[in-house]
C-alpha cells in the first residue's frame, strides 16, 4: 500500500558504521568534529580537474549500482551497503562517512525528506521516491552527485516532479558561463520550477567541491540577485543540486523545512514530497563539463 501522499516517515534503526580498509586514504575531517577551514581556491588546474573527474566517476558508478537495486522491500541500509562496497572496491573513501559525525556512506532521502536522510532499516514501498546522494574521495579530492529514483510505479504528479527536477538541474547547468554571475544559476532553476507551482528549497544549496567536501562557495537554486554576484570563472568546480517540492498553482510547494532529532534528516514542514538531482561540474570556456559521469 502506498504511503500517505503527505508523508509519515519515521526514523528507523541504524546499523553500525561500515569499515573502510586502512589502506584507503581518509579525508582530513574523519575522526574530528568537523573539517578544517578551506583556504584554497575553487578554480582548479586541468590535472586537479582530472582527479575530481576520477572521484566523480566512482560516485556515479555507485549511484548506478544502487539505482539498479532499488525495489519495493529493500531497506535503505541495504542500499547503503551497495554504495559503500563499490566505492571501497575502487580504493576510494565514502565522503559522508564520518563527516561531522554522519554515520553512513550515503544519504537516502525518501518522499518528504529533502536531504541528508540516514540509511536505516526502513523498507521502500511501491510508489515511493528516494534520493541517493553519494560522494567519493580519492587522490585528495571529492566527486559529489545525487539522483532521485522512482520505487515501482509512482503517482503521476510525483513522477512529473522527478522529471521536472531533473530538467531544472539541466537548466541550471546550461545557465553557467564564464563572466556571468553565480546568481543566474538559481534564476534559471526557479523560473522553470515556478511554471509548475513547485517550491524551491533555499537554505540548502550547491557548493564548491574538490579538495574540500564543501569549500564555502555557495550556489543558490533560487533568484538571489543582487546577492551572490561573484563572477563565474573558467576552472571553477562546484555542484548544482536543486531541491523542488510538490505543489499546485493554488498551493505552491513549500520552502519551509524541519530537522529530525537525529540532527541530519531534513524534511518539508508541510510533508509535501520533494525531489533533487545533483552533478559536480567544471566551468569551461564554452560552458561546463559534468565531472560526475560513470
PDB file of C-alpha atoms in Angstrom:
ATOM      1  CA  UNK A   1       0.000   0.000   0.000  1.00  0.00           C
ATOM      2  CA  UNK A   2       1.433   3.436  -0.904  1.00  0.00           C
ATOM      3  CA  UNK A   3       2.431   5.818   1.856  1.00  0.00           C
ATOM      4  CA  UNK A   4       0.225   8.776   2.687  1.00  0.00           C
ATOM      5  CA  UNK A   5       0.590  11.420  -0.022  1.00  0.00           C
ATOM      6  CA  UNK A   6       1.588  13.907   2.669  1.00  0.00           C
ATOM      7  CA  UNK A   7       4.152  11.592   4.217  1.00  0.00           C
ATOM      8  CA  UNK A   8       4.501   9.898   7.569  1.00  0.00           C
ATOM      9  CA  UNK A   9       8.092   8.740   7.638  1.00  0.00           C
ATOM     10  CA  UNK A  10       9.762   7.996  10.958  1.00  0.00           C
ATOM     11  CA  UNK A  11      13.374   7.192  11.764  1.00  0.00           C
ATOM     12  CA  UNK A  12      14.383   3.543  11.675  1.00  0.00           C
ATOM     13  CA  UNK A  13      17.205   1.626  13.324  1.00  0.00           C
ATOM     14  CA  UNK A  14      20.730   2.464  12.189  1.00  0.00           C
ATOM     15  CA  UNK A  15      23.296  -0.310  11.901  1.00  0.00           C
ATOM     16  CA  UNK A  16      26.971   0.164  12.871  1.00  0.00           C
ATOM     17  CA  UNK A  17      29.208   2.119  10.513  1.00  0.00           C
ATOM     18  CA  UNK A  18      30.788   0.001   7.808  1.00  0.00           C
ATOM     19  CA  UNK A  19      34.583  -0.445   7.915  1.00  0.00           C
ATOM     20  CA  UNK A  20      36.956   1.036   5.364  1.00  0.00           C
ATOM     21  CA  UNK A  21      40.330  -0.655   4.775  1.00  0.00           C
ATOM     22  CA  UNK A  22      43.221   1.157   6.440  1.00  0.00           C
ATOM     23  CA  UNK A  23      44.974   1.353   3.075  1.00  0.00           C
ATOM     24  CA  UNK A  24      42.363   3.823   1.774  1.00  0.00           C
ATOM     25  CA  UNK A  25      43.172   7.488   2.449  1.00  0.00           C
ATOM     26  CA  UNK A  26      40.660   9.353   4.601  1.00  0.00           C
ATOM     27  CA  UNK A  27      39.538  12.971   4.236  1.00  0.00           C
ATOM     28  CA  UNK A  28      41.101  15.163   6.919  1.00  0.00           C
ATOM     29  CA  UNK A  29      37.842  15.552   8.845  1.00  0.00           C
ATOM     30  CA  UNK A  30      37.365  11.842   9.619  1.00  0.00           C
ATOM     31  CA  UNK A  31      37.671  11.298  13.359  1.00  0.00           C
ATOM     32  CA  UNK A  32      37.212  15.008  14.087  1.00  0.00           C
ATOM     33  CA  UNK A  33      34.176  17.131  14.920  1.00  0.00           C
ATOM     34  CA  UNK A  34      34.330  18.888  11.581  1.00  0.00           C
ATOM     35  CA  UNK A  35      36.533  19.814   8.619  1.00  0.00           C
ATOM     36  CA  UNK A  36      39.304  22.366   8.778  1.00  0.00           C
ATOM     37  CA  UNK A  37      38.500  25.745   7.189  1.00  0.00           C
ATOM     38  CA  UNK A  38      39.194  25.614   3.451  1.00  0.00           C
ATOM     39  CA  UNK A  39      41.788  28.181   2.393  1.00  0.00           C
ATOM     40  CA  UNK A  40      42.303  27.037  -1.196  1.00  0.00           C
ATOM     41  CA  UNK A  41      40.707  28.128  -4.451  1.00  0.00           C
ATOM     42  CA  UNK A  42      37.556  26.959  -6.202  1.00  0.00           C
ATOM     43  CA  UNK A  43      39.449  27.301  -9.508  1.00  0.00           C
ATOM     44  CA  UNK A  44      41.381  24.142 -10.378  1.00  0.00           C
ATOM     45  CA  UNK A  45      44.091  23.411 -12.968  1.00  0.00           C
ATOM     46  CA  UNK A  46      43.416  20.644 -15.520  1.00  0.00           C
ATOM     47  CA  UNK A  47      45.393  17.991 -13.619  1.00  0.00           C
ATOM     48  CA  UNK A  48      43.326  18.536 -10.478  1.00  0.00           C
ATOM     49  CA  UNK A  49      40.090  18.560 -12.506  1.00  0.00           C
ATOM     50  CA  UNK A  50      41.074  15.150 -13.868  1.00  0.00           C
ATOM     51  CA  UNK A  51      41.407  13.810 -10.317  1.00  0.00           C
ATOM     52  CA  UNK A  52      37.964  15.187  -9.420  1.00  0.00           C
ATOM     53  CA  UNK A  53      36.592  13.550 -12.561  1.00  0.00           C
ATOM     54  CA  UNK A  54      38.001  10.199 -11.380  1.00  0.00           C
ATOM     55  CA  UNK A  55      36.362  10.554  -7.966  1.00  0.00           C
ATOM     56  CA  UNK A  56      33.143  11.681  -9.624  1.00  0.00           C
ATOM     57  CA  UNK A  57      33.104   8.626 -11.875  1.00  0.00           C
ATOM     58  CA  UNK A  58      33.375   6.312  -8.862  1.00  0.00           C
ATOM     59  CA  UNK A  59      30.480   8.101  -7.154  1.00  0.00           C
ATOM     60  CA  UNK A  60      28.431   7.885 -10.375  1.00  0.00           C
ATOM     61  CA  UNK A  61      29.096   4.162 -10.717  1.00  0.00           C
ATOM     62  CA  UNK A  62      27.976   3.695  -7.113  1.00  0.00           C
ATOM     63  CA  UNK A  63      24.714   5.564  -7.818  1.00  0.00           C
ATOM     64  CA  UNK A  64      24.136   3.377 -10.868  1.00  0.00           C
ATOM     65  CA  UNK A  65      24.651   0.245  -8.764  1.00  0.00           C
ATOM     66  CA  UNK A  66      22.289   1.463  -6.057  1.00  0.00           C
ATOM     67  CA  UNK A  67      19.702   2.512  -8.630  1.00  0.00           C
ATOM     68  CA  UNK A  68      19.717  -0.963 -10.189  1.00  0.00           C
ATOM     69  CA  UNK A  69      18.881  -2.461  -6.779  1.00  0.00           C
ATOM     70  CA  UNK A  70      16.010  -0.143  -5.859  1.00  0.00           C
ATOM     71  CA  UNK A  71      12.739  -2.043  -5.480  1.00  0.00           C
ATOM     72  CA  UNK A  72       9.879  -2.377  -3.005  1.00  0.00           C
ATOM     73  CA  UNK A  73      11.011  -4.242   0.115  1.00  0.00           C
ATOM     74  CA  UNK A  74      14.692  -3.319   0.087  1.00  0.00           C
ATOM     75  CA  UNK A  75      15.943  -1.238   3.018  1.00  0.00           C
ATOM     76  CA  UNK A  76      17.909   1.966   2.733  1.00  0.00           C
ATOM     77  CA  UNK A  77      20.671   0.321   4.783  1.00  0.00           C
ATOM     78  CA  UNK A  78      20.966  -2.410   2.150  1.00  0.00           C
ATOM     79  CA  UNK A  79      21.291   0.294  -0.497  1.00  0.00           C
ATOM     80  CA  UNK A  80      23.985   1.988   1.570  1.00  0.00           C
ATOM     81  CA  UNK A  81      25.968  -1.266   1.670  1.00  0.00           C
ATOM     82  CA  UNK A  82      25.915  -1.431  -2.124  1.00  0.00           C
ATOM     83  CA  UNK A  83      27.242   2.122  -2.348  1.00  0.00           C
ATOM     84  CA  UNK A  84      29.862   1.540   0.339  1.00  0.00           C
ATOM     85  CA  UNK A  85      31.184  -1.679  -1.160  1.00  0.00           C
ATOM     86  CA  UNK A  86      31.505  -0.252  -4.661  1.00  0.00           C
ATOM     87  CA  UNK A  87      33.305   2.898  -3.509  1.00  0.00           C
ATOM     88  CA  UNK A  88      35.731   0.978  -1.331  1.00  0.00           C
ATOM     89  CA  UNK A  89      36.380  -1.569  -4.098  1.00  0.00           C
ATOM     90  CA  UNK A  90      37.721   1.317  -6.210  1.00  0.00           C
ATOM     91  CA  UNK A  91      40.139   2.377  -3.499  1.00  0.00           C
ATOM     92  CA  UNK A  92      38.050   5.422  -2.600  1.00  0.00           C
ATOM     93  CA  UNK A  93      36.512   6.640   0.652  1.00  0.00           C
ATOM     94  CA  UNK A  94      32.766   7.388   1.002  1.00  0.00           C
ATOM     95  CA  UNK A  95      32.927  11.082   1.893  1.00  0.00           C
ATOM     96  CA  UNK A  96      29.805  11.221   4.060  1.00  0.00           C
ATOM     97  CA  UNK A  97      31.084   8.524   6.440  1.00  0.00           C
ATOM     98  CA  UNK A  98      32.302  10.417   9.498  1.00  0.00           C
ATOM     99  CA  UNK A  99      31.617  13.875   8.054  1.00  0.00           C
ATOM    100  CA  UNK A 100      30.568  15.884  11.118  1.00  0.00           C
ATOM    101  CA  UNK A 101      29.564  12.575  12.669  1.00  0.00           C
ATOM    102  CA  UNK A 102      27.336  11.315   9.827  1.00  0.00           C
ATOM    103  CA  UNK A 103      27.180   7.539  10.382  1.00  0.00           C
ATOM    104  CA  UNK A 104      26.741   6.156   6.869  1.00  0.00           C
ATOM    105  CA  UNK A 105      28.347   6.046   3.415  1.00  0.00           C
ATOM    106  CA  UNK A 106      25.469   7.687   1.516  1.00  0.00           C
ATOM    107  CA  UNK A 107      22.354   9.771   2.099  1.00  0.00           C
ATOM    108  CA  UNK A 108      18.983   8.161   1.372  1.00  0.00           C
ATOM    109  CA  UNK A 109      16.073  10.626   1.375  1.00  0.00           C
ATOM    110  CA  UNK A 110      12.557   9.261   0.885  1.00  0.00           C
ATOM    111  CA  UNK A 111       9.430  11.180  -0.191  1.00  0.00           C
ATOM    112  CA  UNK A 112       9.122  14.260   2.080  1.00  0.00           C
ATOM    113  CA  UNK A 113      12.778  14.111   3.138  1.00  0.00           C
ATOM    114  CA  UNK A 114      14.609  16.893   1.318  1.00  0.00           C
ATOM    115  CA  UNK A 115      18.167  15.762   2.024  1.00  0.00           C
ATOM    116  CA  UNK A 116      20.574  14.089   4.461  1.00  0.00           C
ATOM    117  CA  UNK A 117      18.395  11.062   5.208  1.00  0.00           C
ATOM    118  CA  UNK A 118      20.329   8.428   7.163  1.00  0.00           C
ATOM    119  CA  UNK A 119      20.202   4.865   5.787  1.00  0.00           C
ATOM    120  CA  UNK A 120      18.458   2.531   8.238  1.00  0.00           C
ATOM    121  CA  UNK A 121      16.070  -0.428   8.293  1.00  0.00           C
ATOM    122  CA  UNK A 122      13.245   1.469   6.559  1.00  0.00           C
ATOM    123  CA  UNK A 123      11.850  -0.623   3.708  1.00  0.00           C
ATOM    124  CA  UNK A 124      10.924   1.041   0.428  1.00  0.00           C
ATOM    125  CA  UNK A 125       7.300   0.767  -0.680  1.00  0.00           C
ATOM    126  CA  UNK A 126       5.826   0.756  -4.185  1.00  0.00           C
ATOM    127  CA  UNK A 127       5.113   4.365  -5.140  1.00  0.00           C
ATOM    128  CA  UNK A 128       7.912   5.903  -3.028  1.00  0.00           C
ATOM    129  CA  UNK A 129      10.633   8.104  -4.426  1.00  0.00           C
ATOM    130  CA  UNK A 130      14.136   8.088  -2.998  1.00  0.00           C
ATOM    131  CA  UNK A 131      17.099  10.381  -3.472  1.00  0.00           C
ATOM    132  CA  UNK A 132      20.528   8.758  -3.330  1.00  0.00           C
ATOM    133  CA  UNK A 133      23.386  11.164  -2.579  1.00  0.00           C
ATOM    134  CA  UNK A 134      26.933   9.792  -2.891  1.00  0.00           C
ATOM    135  CA  UNK A 135      30.342  11.422  -2.724  1.00  0.00           C
ATOM    136  CA  UNK A 136      33.635   9.616  -3.276  1.00  0.00           C
ATOM    137  CA  UNK A 137      37.067  10.774  -2.073  1.00  0.00           C
ATOM    138  CA  UNK A 138      40.212   9.606  -3.840  1.00  0.00           C
ATOM    139  CA  UNK A 139      43.595  11.149  -4.673  1.00  0.00           C
ATOM    140  CA  UNK A 140      42.845  14.023  -2.325  1.00  0.00           C
ATOM    141  CA  UNK A 141      39.586  15.201  -3.942  1.00  0.00           C
ATOM    142  CA  UNK A 142      35.828  14.628  -3.747  1.00  0.00           C
ATOM    143  CA  UNK A 143      33.271  13.992  -6.509  1.00  0.00           C
ATOM    144  CA  UNK A 144      29.644  14.569  -5.465  1.00  0.00           C
ATOM    145  CA  UNK A 145      26.280  13.784  -7.081  1.00  0.00           C
ATOM    146  CA  UNK A 146      22.756  12.668  -6.302  1.00  0.00           C
ATOM    147  CA  UNK A 147      19.754  11.326  -8.170  1.00  0.00           C
ATOM    148  CA  UNK A 148      16.089  10.694  -7.368  1.00  0.00           C
ATOM    149  CA  UNK A 149      14.588   7.305  -8.268  1.00  0.00           C
ATOM    150  CA  UNK A 150      11.032   6.025  -8.515  1.00  0.00           C
ATOM    151  CA  UNK A 151      10.240   2.906  -6.482  1.00  0.00           C
ATOM    152  CA  UNK A 152       7.892   0.839  -8.608  1.00  0.00           C
ATOM    153  CA  UNK A 153       5.092   2.952 -10.045  1.00  0.00           C
ATOM    154  CA  UNK A 154       4.726   6.427  -8.554  1.00  0.00           C
ATOM    155  CA  UNK A 155       1.719   8.755  -8.812  1.00  0.00           C
ATOM    156  CA  UNK A 156       1.646  10.923 -11.971  1.00  0.00           C
ATOM    157  CA  UNK A 157       2.273  14.188 -10.094  1.00  0.00           C
ATOM    158  CA  UNK A 158       5.213  12.623  -8.268  1.00  0.00           C
ATOM    159  CA  UNK A 159       6.676  11.256 -11.494  1.00  0.00           C
ATOM    160  CA  UNK A 160       6.317  14.705 -13.056  1.00  0.00           C
ATOM    161  CA  UNK A 161       8.074  16.293 -10.070  1.00  0.00           C
ATOM    162  CA  UNK A 162      11.048  13.959 -10.519  1.00  0.00           C
ATOM    163  CA  UNK A 163      11.209  14.618 -14.273  1.00  0.00           C
ATOM    164  CA  UNK A 164      10.957  18.388 -13.829  1.00  0.00           C
ATOM    165  CA  UNK A 165      13.601  18.438 -11.093  1.00  0.00           C
ATOM    166  CA  UNK A 166      15.993  16.603 -13.398  1.00  0.00           C
ATOM    167  CA  UNK A 167      15.273  19.232 -16.061  1.00  0.00           C
ATOM    168  CA  UNK A 168      15.728  22.045 -13.525  1.00  0.00           C
ATOM    169  CA  UNK A 169      19.274  20.803 -12.915  1.00  0.00           C
ATOM    170  CA  UNK A 170      19.893  20.726 -16.667  1.00  0.00           C
ATOM    171  CA  UNK A 171      18.685  24.325 -16.969  1.00  0.00           C
ATOM    172  CA  UNK A 172      20.871  25.434 -14.098  1.00  0.00           C
ATOM    173  CA  UNK A 173      23.892  23.818 -15.730  1.00  0.00           C
ATOM    174  CA  UNK A 174      23.045  25.396 -19.083  1.00  0.00           C
ATOM    175  CA  UNK A 175      23.000  28.858 -17.457  1.00  0.00           C
ATOM    176  CA  UNK A 176      26.658  28.565 -16.409  1.00  0.00           C
ATOM    177  CA  UNK A 177      29.173  30.530 -18.480  1.00  0.00           C
ATOM    178  CA  UNK A 178      32.398  32.393 -17.706  1.00  0.00           C
ATOM    179  CA  UNK A 179      31.774  36.027 -16.808  1.00  0.00           C
ATOM    180  CA  UNK A 180      28.197  35.502 -15.647  1.00  0.00           C
ATOM    181  CA  UNK A 181      27.194  35.979 -12.025  1.00  0.00           C
ATOM    182  CA  UNK A 182      26.569  32.909  -9.888  1.00  0.00           C
ATOM    183  CA  UNK A 183      23.009  34.097  -9.236  1.00  0.00           C
ATOM    184  CA  UNK A 184      21.999  33.363 -12.852  1.00  0.00           C
ATOM    185  CA  UNK A 185      22.012  29.649 -11.989  1.00  0.00           C
ATOM    186  CA  UNK A 186      19.281  29.966  -9.392  1.00  0.00           C
ATOM    187  CA  UNK A 187      17.314  32.353 -11.583  1.00  0.00           C
ATOM    188  CA  UNK A 188      17.141  29.726 -14.335  1.00  0.00           C
ATOM    189  CA  UNK A 189      16.112  26.992 -11.882  1.00  0.00           C
ATOM    190  CA  UNK A 190      13.446  28.981 -10.043  1.00  0.00           C
ATOM    191  CA  UNK A 191      11.864  30.437 -13.164  1.00  0.00           C
ATOM    192  CA  UNK A 192      11.449  26.901 -14.512  1.00  0.00           C
ATOM    193  CA  UNK A 193      10.124  25.475 -11.218  1.00  0.00           C
ATOM    194  CA  UNK A 194       7.522  28.230 -10.866  1.00  0.00           C
ATOM    195  CA  UNK A 195       5.888  27.124 -14.120  1.00  0.00           C
ATOM    196  CA  UNK A 196       4.677  24.026 -12.270  1.00  0.00           C
ATOM    197  CA  UNK A 197       3.919  25.549  -8.868  1.00  0.00           C
ATOM    198  CA  UNK A 198       6.882  23.857  -7.191  1.00  0.00           C
ATOM    199  CA  UNK A 199       8.693  25.221  -4.180  1.00  0.00           C
ATOM    200  CA  UNK A 200      12.466  25.675  -4.389  1.00  0.00           C
ATOM    201  CA  UNK A 201      14.330  24.971  -1.153  1.00  0.00           C
ATOM    202  CA  UNK A 202      16.528  27.984  -0.389  1.00  0.00           C
ATOM    203  CA  UNK A 203      18.529  27.047   2.687  1.00  0.00           C
ATOM    204  CA  UNK A 204      20.326  24.063   1.146  1.00  0.00           C
ATOM    205  CA  UNK A 205      22.475  24.956  -1.821  1.00  0.00           C
ATOM    206  CA  UNK A 206      25.105  23.846  -4.273  1.00  0.00           C
ATOM    207  CA  UNK A 207      28.685  24.314  -3.154  1.00  0.00           C
ATOM    208  CA  UNK A 208      32.300  24.368  -4.132  1.00  0.00           C
ATOM    209  CA  UNK A 209      33.804  20.888  -4.057  1.00  0.00           C
ATOM    210  CA  UNK A 210      37.142  19.265  -4.826  1.00  0.00           C
ATOM    211  CA  UNK A 211      39.897  19.376  -2.238  1.00  0.00           C
ATOM    212  CA  UNK A 212      37.165  20.218   0.276  1.00  0.00           C
ATOM    213  CA  UNK A 213      33.826  18.423   0.536  1.00  0.00           C
ATOM    214  CA  UNK A 214      32.238  21.890   0.937  1.00  0.00           C
ATOM    215  CA  UNK A 215      34.606  24.740   0.160  1.00  0.00           C
ATOM    216  CA  UNK A 216      32.466  27.674   1.272  1.00  0.00           C
ATOM    217  CA  UNK A 217      31.361  28.711  -2.216  1.00  0.00           C
ATOM    218  CA  UNK A 218      27.533  28.844  -2.270  1.00  0.00           C
ATOM    219  CA  UNK A 219      25.374  28.167  -5.345  1.00  0.00           C
ATOM    220  CA  UNK A 220      21.738  29.196  -4.633  1.00  0.00           C
ATOM    221  CA  UNK A 221      18.933  27.480  -6.515  1.00  0.00           C
ATOM    222  CA  UNK A 222      16.580  30.481  -6.408  1.00  0.00           C
ATOM    223  CA  UNK A 223      16.788  34.001  -7.831  1.00  0.00           C
ATOM    224  CA  UNK A 224      19.075  35.563  -5.225  1.00  0.00           C
ATOM    225  CA  UNK A 225      20.049  38.689  -7.212  1.00  0.00           C
ATOM    226  CA  UNK A 226      21.574  41.132  -6.440  1.00  0.00           C
ATOM    227  CA  UNK A 227      23.307  38.860  -3.918  1.00  0.00           C
ATOM    228  CA  UNK A 228      25.694  36.092  -4.969  1.00  0.00           C
ATOM    229  CA  UNK A 229      27.091  38.257  -7.742  1.00  0.00           C
ATOM    230  CA  UNK A 230      30.519  36.596  -7.818  1.00  0.00           C
ATOM    231  CA  UNK A 231      31.639  36.070 -11.397  1.00  0.00           C
ATOM    232  CA  UNK A 232      31.924  32.543 -12.743  1.00  0.00           C
ATOM    233  CA  UNK A 233      35.461  31.694 -13.900  1.00  0.00           C
ATOM    234  CA  UNK A 234      36.978  29.050 -16.163  1.00  0.00           C
ATOM    235  CA  UNK A 235      38.215  26.191 -13.976  1.00  0.00           C
ATOM    236  CA  UNK A 236      35.722  26.729 -11.139  1.00  0.00           C
ATOM    237  CA  UNK A 237      34.385  23.451  -9.736  1.00  0.00           C
ATOM    238  CA  UNK A 238      31.088  23.300  -7.871  1.00  0.00           C
ATOM    239  CA  UNK A 239      27.844  21.395  -7.539  1.00  0.00           C
ATOM    240  CA  UNK A 240      24.355  22.378  -8.635  1.00  0.00           C
ATOM    241  CA  UNK A 241      21.685  20.372  -6.787  1.00  0.00           C
ATOM    242  CA  UNK A 242      18.154  21.840  -6.874  1.00  0.00           C
ATOM    243  CA  UNK A 243      15.567  20.557  -4.396  1.00  0.00           C
ATOM    244  CA  UNK A 244      11.982  21.090  -5.586  1.00  0.00           C
ATOM    245  CA  UNK A 245       8.848  20.431  -3.550  1.00  0.00           C
ATOM    246  CA  UNK A 246       5.476  19.294  -4.811  1.00  0.00           C
ATOM    247  CA  UNK A 247       2.671  21.804  -5.017  1.00  0.00           C
ATOM    248  CA  UNK A 248      -0.045  23.182  -7.260  1.00  0.00           C
ATOM    249  CA  UNK A 249      -0.709  26.568  -8.785  1.00  0.00           C
ATOM    250  CA  UNK A 250      -3.227  27.238  -5.985  1.00  0.00           C
ATOM    251  CA  UNK A 251      -0.953  25.885  -3.246  1.00  0.00           C
ATOM    252  CA  UNK A 252       2.696  26.231  -4.299  1.00  0.00           C
ATOM    253  CA  UNK A 253       5.183  23.785  -2.888  1.00  0.00           C
ATOM    254  CA  UNK A 254       6.522  24.802   0.494  1.00  0.00           C
ATOM    255  CA  UNK A 255      10.090  26.001   1.032  1.00  0.00           C
ATOM    256  CA  UNK A 256       9.731  25.501   4.785  1.00  0.00           C
ATOM    257  CA  UNK A 257      11.610  22.635   6.375  1.00  0.00           C
ATOM    258  CA  UNK A 258      12.307  20.989   9.711  1.00  0.00           C
ATOM    259  CA  UNK A 259      15.098  18.781  11.000  1.00  0.00           C
ATOM    260  CA  UNK A 260      14.586  15.459  12.733  1.00  0.00           C
ATOM    261  CA  UNK A 261      16.029  14.708  16.148  1.00  0.00           C
ATOM    262  CA  UNK A 262      18.933  12.850  14.510  1.00  0.00           C
ATOM    263  CA  UNK A 263      20.355  16.313  13.640  1.00  0.00           C
ATOM    264  CA  UNK A 264      20.656  15.327   9.966  1.00  0.00           C
ATOM    265  CA  UNK A 265      17.388  14.403   8.262  1.00  0.00           C
ATOM    266  CA  UNK A 266      15.710  17.465   6.704  1.00  0.00           C
ATOM    267  CA  UNK A 267      12.043  17.157   5.688  1.00  0.00           C
ATOM    268  CA  UNK A 268       9.439  19.545   4.312  1.00  0.00           C
ATOM    269  CA  UNK A 269       7.433  21.094   7.125  1.00  0.00           C
ATOM    270  CA  UNK A 270       4.141  20.504   5.312  1.00  0.00           C
ATOM    271  CA  UNK A 271       5.190  16.909   4.449  1.00  0.00           C
ATOM    272  CA  UNK A 272       4.893  17.556   0.709  1.00  0.00           C
ATOM    273  CA  UNK A 273       7.104  15.305  -1.386  1.00  0.00           C
ATOM    274  CA  UNK A 274      10.384  16.546  -2.791  1.00  0.00           C
ATOM    275  CA  UNK A 275      12.964  15.579  -5.414  1.00  0.00           C
ATOM    276  CA  UNK A 276      16.583  16.507  -6.039  1.00  0.00           C
ATOM    277  CA  UNK A 277      19.296  15.986  -8.665  1.00  0.00           C
ATOM    278  CA  UNK A 278      22.965  16.974  -8.476  1.00  0.00           C
ATOM    279  CA  UNK A 279      26.162  16.983 -10.501  1.00  0.00           C
ATOM    280  CA  UNK A 280      29.678  18.243  -9.885  1.00  0.00           C
ATOM    281  CA  UNK A 281      30.867  20.325 -12.837  1.00  0.00           C
ATOM    282  CA  UNK A 282      33.807  22.382 -14.012  1.00  0.00           C
ATOM    283  CA  UNK A 283      33.424  25.658 -15.876  1.00  0.00           C
ATOM    284  CA  UNK A 284      34.935  25.650 -19.356  1.00  0.00           C
ATOM    285  CA  UNK A 285      35.449  28.335 -21.992  1.00  0.00           C
ATOM    286  CA  UNK A 286      32.173  27.284 -23.624  1.00  0.00           C
ATOM    287  CA  UNK A 287      30.102  26.443 -20.554  1.00  0.00           C
ATOM    288  CA  UNK A 288      30.569  23.369 -18.395  1.00  0.00           C
ATOM    289  CA  UNK A 289      31.742  19.789 -18.274  1.00  0.00           C
ATOM    290  CA  UNK A 290      29.963  17.405 -15.898  1.00  0.00           C
ATOM    291  CA  UNK A 291      32.530  15.571 -13.748  1.00  0.00           C
ATOM    292  CA  UNK A 292      30.170  13.011 -12.181  1.00  0.00           C
ATOM    293  CA  UNK A 293      29.513  10.618 -15.035  1.00  0.00           C
ATOM    294  CA  UNK A 294      30.263   6.852 -14.847  1.00  0.00           C
TER     295      UNK A 294
END
